PDB file of C-alpha atoms in Angstrom:
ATOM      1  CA  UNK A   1    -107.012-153.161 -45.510  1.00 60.00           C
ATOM      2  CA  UNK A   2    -110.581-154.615 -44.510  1.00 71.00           C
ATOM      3  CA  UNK A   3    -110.667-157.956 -43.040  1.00 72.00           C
ATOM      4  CA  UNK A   4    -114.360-159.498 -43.258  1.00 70.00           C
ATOM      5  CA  UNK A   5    -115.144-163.263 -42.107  1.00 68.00           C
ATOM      6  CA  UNK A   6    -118.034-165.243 -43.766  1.00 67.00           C
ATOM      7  CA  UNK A   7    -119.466-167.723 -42.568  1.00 77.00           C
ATOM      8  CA  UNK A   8    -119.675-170.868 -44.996  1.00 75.00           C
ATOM      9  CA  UNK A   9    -120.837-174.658 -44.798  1.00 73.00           C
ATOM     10  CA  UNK A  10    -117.074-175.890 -45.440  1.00 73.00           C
ATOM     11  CA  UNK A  11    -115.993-173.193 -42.693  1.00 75.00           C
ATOM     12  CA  UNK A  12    -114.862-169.782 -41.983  1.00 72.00           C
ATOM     13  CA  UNK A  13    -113.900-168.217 -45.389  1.00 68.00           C
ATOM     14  CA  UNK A  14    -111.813-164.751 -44.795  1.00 70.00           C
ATOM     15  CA  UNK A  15    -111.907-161.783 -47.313  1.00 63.00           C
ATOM     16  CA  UNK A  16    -109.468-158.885 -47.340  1.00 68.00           C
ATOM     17  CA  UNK A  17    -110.340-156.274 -49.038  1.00 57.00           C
ATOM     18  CA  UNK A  18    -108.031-153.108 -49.673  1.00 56.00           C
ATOM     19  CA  UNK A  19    -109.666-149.630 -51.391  1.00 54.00           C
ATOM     20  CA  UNK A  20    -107.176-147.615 -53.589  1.00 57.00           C
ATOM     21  CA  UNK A  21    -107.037-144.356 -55.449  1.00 55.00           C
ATOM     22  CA  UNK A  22    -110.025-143.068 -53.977  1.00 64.00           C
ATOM     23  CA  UNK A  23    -108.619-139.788 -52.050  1.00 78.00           C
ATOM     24  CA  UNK A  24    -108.716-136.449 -53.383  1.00 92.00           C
ATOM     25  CA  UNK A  25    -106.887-135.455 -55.928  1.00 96.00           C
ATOM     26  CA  UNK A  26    -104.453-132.411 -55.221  1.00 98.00           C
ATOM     27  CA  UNK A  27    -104.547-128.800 -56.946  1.00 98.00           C
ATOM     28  CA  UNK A  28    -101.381-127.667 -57.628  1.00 99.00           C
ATOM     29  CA  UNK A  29    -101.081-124.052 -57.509  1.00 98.00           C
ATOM     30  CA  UNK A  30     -97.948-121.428 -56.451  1.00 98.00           C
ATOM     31  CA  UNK A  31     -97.078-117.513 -56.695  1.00 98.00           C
ATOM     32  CA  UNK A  32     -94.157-116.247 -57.257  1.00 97.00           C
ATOM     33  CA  UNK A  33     -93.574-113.890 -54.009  1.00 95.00           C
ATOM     34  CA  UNK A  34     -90.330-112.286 -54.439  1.00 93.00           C
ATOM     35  CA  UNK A  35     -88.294-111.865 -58.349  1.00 87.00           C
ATOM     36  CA  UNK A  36     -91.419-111.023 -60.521  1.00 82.00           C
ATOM     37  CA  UNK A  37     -91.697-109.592 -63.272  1.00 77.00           C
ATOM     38  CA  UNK A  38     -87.978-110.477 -63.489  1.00 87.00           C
ATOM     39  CA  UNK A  39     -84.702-110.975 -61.267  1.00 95.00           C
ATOM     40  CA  UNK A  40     -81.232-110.353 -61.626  1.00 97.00           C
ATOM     41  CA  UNK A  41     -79.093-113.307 -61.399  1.00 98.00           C
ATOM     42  CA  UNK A  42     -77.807-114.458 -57.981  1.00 97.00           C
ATOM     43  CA  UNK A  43     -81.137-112.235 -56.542  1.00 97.00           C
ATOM     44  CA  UNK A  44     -83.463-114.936 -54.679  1.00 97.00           C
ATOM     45  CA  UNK A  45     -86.546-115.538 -55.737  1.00 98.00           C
ATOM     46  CA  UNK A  46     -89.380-116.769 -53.843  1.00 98.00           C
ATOM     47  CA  UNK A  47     -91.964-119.215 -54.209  1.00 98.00           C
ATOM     48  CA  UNK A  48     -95.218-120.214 -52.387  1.00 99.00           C
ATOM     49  CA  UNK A  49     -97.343-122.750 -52.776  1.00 99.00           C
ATOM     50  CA  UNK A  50     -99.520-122.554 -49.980  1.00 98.00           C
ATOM     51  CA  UNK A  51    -102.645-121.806 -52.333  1.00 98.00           C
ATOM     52  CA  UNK A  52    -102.496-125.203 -53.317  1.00 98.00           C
ATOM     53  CA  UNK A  53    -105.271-127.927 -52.083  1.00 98.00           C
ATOM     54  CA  UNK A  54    -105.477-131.404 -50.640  1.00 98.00           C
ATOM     55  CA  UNK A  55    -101.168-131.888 -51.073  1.00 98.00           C
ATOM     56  CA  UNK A  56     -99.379-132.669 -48.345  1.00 98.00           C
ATOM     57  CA  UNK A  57     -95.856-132.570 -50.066  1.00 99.00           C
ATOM     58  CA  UNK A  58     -94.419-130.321 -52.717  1.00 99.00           C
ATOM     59  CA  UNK A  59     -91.591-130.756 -55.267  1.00 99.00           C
ATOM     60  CA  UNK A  60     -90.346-127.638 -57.116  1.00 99.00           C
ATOM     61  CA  UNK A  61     -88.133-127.805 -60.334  1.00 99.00           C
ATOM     62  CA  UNK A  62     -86.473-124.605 -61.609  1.00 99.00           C
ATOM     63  CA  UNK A  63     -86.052-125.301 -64.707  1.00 98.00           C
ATOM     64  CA  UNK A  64     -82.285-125.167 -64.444  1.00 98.00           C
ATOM     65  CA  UNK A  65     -81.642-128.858 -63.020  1.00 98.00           C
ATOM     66  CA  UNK A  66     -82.204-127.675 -59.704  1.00 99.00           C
ATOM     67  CA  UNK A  67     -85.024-128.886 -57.128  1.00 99.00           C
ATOM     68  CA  UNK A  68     -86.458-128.660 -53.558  1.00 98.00           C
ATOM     69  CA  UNK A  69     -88.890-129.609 -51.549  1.00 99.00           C
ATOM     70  CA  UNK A  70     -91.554-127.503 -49.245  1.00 98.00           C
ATOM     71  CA  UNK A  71     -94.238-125.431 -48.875  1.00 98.00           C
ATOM     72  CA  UNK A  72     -92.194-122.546 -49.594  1.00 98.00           C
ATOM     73  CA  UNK A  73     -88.659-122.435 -50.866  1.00 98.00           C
ATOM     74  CA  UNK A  74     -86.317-119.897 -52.390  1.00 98.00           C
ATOM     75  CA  UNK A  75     -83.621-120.243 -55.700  1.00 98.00           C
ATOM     76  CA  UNK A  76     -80.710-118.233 -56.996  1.00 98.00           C
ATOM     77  CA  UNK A  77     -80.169-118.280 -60.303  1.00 98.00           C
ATOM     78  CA  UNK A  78     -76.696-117.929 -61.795  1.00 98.00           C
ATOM     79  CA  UNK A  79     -77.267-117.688 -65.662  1.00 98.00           C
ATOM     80  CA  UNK A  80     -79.941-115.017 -67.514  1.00 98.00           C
ATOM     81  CA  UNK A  81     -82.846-116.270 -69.217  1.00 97.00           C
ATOM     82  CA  UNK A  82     -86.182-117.681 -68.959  1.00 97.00           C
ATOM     83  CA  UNK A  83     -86.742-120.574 -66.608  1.00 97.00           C
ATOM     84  CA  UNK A  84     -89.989-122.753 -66.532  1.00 98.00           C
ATOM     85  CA  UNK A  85     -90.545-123.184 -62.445  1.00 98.00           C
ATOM     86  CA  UNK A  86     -92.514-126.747 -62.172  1.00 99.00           C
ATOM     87  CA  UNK A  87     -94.161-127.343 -58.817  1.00 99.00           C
ATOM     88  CA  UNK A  88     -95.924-131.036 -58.021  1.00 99.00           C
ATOM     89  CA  UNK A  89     -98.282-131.457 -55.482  1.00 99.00           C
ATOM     90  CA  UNK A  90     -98.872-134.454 -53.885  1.00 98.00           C
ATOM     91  CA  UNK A  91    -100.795-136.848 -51.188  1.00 98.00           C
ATOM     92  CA  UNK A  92    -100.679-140.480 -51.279  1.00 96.00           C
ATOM     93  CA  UNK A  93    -102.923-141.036 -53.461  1.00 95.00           C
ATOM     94  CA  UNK A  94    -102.149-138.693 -56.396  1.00 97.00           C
ATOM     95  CA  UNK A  95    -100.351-135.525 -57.798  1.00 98.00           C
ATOM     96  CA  UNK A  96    -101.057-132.511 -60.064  1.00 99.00           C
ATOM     97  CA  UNK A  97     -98.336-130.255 -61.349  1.00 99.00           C
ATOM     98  CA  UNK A  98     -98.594-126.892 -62.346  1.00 99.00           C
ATOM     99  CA  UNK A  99     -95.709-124.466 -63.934  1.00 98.00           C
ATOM    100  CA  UNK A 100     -94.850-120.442 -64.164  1.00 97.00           C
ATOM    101  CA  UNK A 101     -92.005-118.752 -66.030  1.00 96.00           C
ATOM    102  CA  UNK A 102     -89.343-116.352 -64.672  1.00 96.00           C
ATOM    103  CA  UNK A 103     -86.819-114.325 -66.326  1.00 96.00           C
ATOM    104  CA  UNK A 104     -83.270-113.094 -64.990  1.00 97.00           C
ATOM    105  CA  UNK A 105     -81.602-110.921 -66.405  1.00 97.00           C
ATOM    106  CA  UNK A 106     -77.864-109.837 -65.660  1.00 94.00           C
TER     107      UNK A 106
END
């Protein structure tokens, strides 16, 4: 926050002024390092998001009711299928998400 004082004839009048939602917005963007095409279950697979831009945090979702945080992070699986892997990128200003699909089979 920006503190200005101004000068008036009744006195010293002060403003504070306070600039938000201006920073960058992040680009949210990951590979799948490790369990592509597909994985068996209880195999780990591997995720990086280190392709992504102007994020300083990262939230994954694995599409199984799972999550984790970081740069890079790994999941096992315990079920076959196809899971939607959702990763959100974010700085204190704003986020962007972004999402690839994996499939385990047994």
């Amino acid at each position: 926050m920006k503190q200005f004082f101004l000068p008036t004839a009744a006195g010293t009048l002060l403003l504070s002024l306070a600039l938000t939602g201006c920073g960058k917005k992040p680009e949210a963007c990951f590979t799948i390092e490790k369990g592509i095409p597909s994985s068996k279950i209880n195999e780990t697979v591997e995720v990086n998001a280190g392709c992504s831009t102007e994020a300083t945090s990262f939230v994954w979702e694995w599409g199984d009711g799972a999550s984790d945080t970081g740069i890079k992070t790994n999941h096992k699986y315990n079920a076959a299928g196809t899971f939607t892997i959702k990763l959100t990128a974010k700085n204190d200003d704003n986020s962007a998400t972004t999402t690839k699909q994996v499939t385990i089979v047994q």
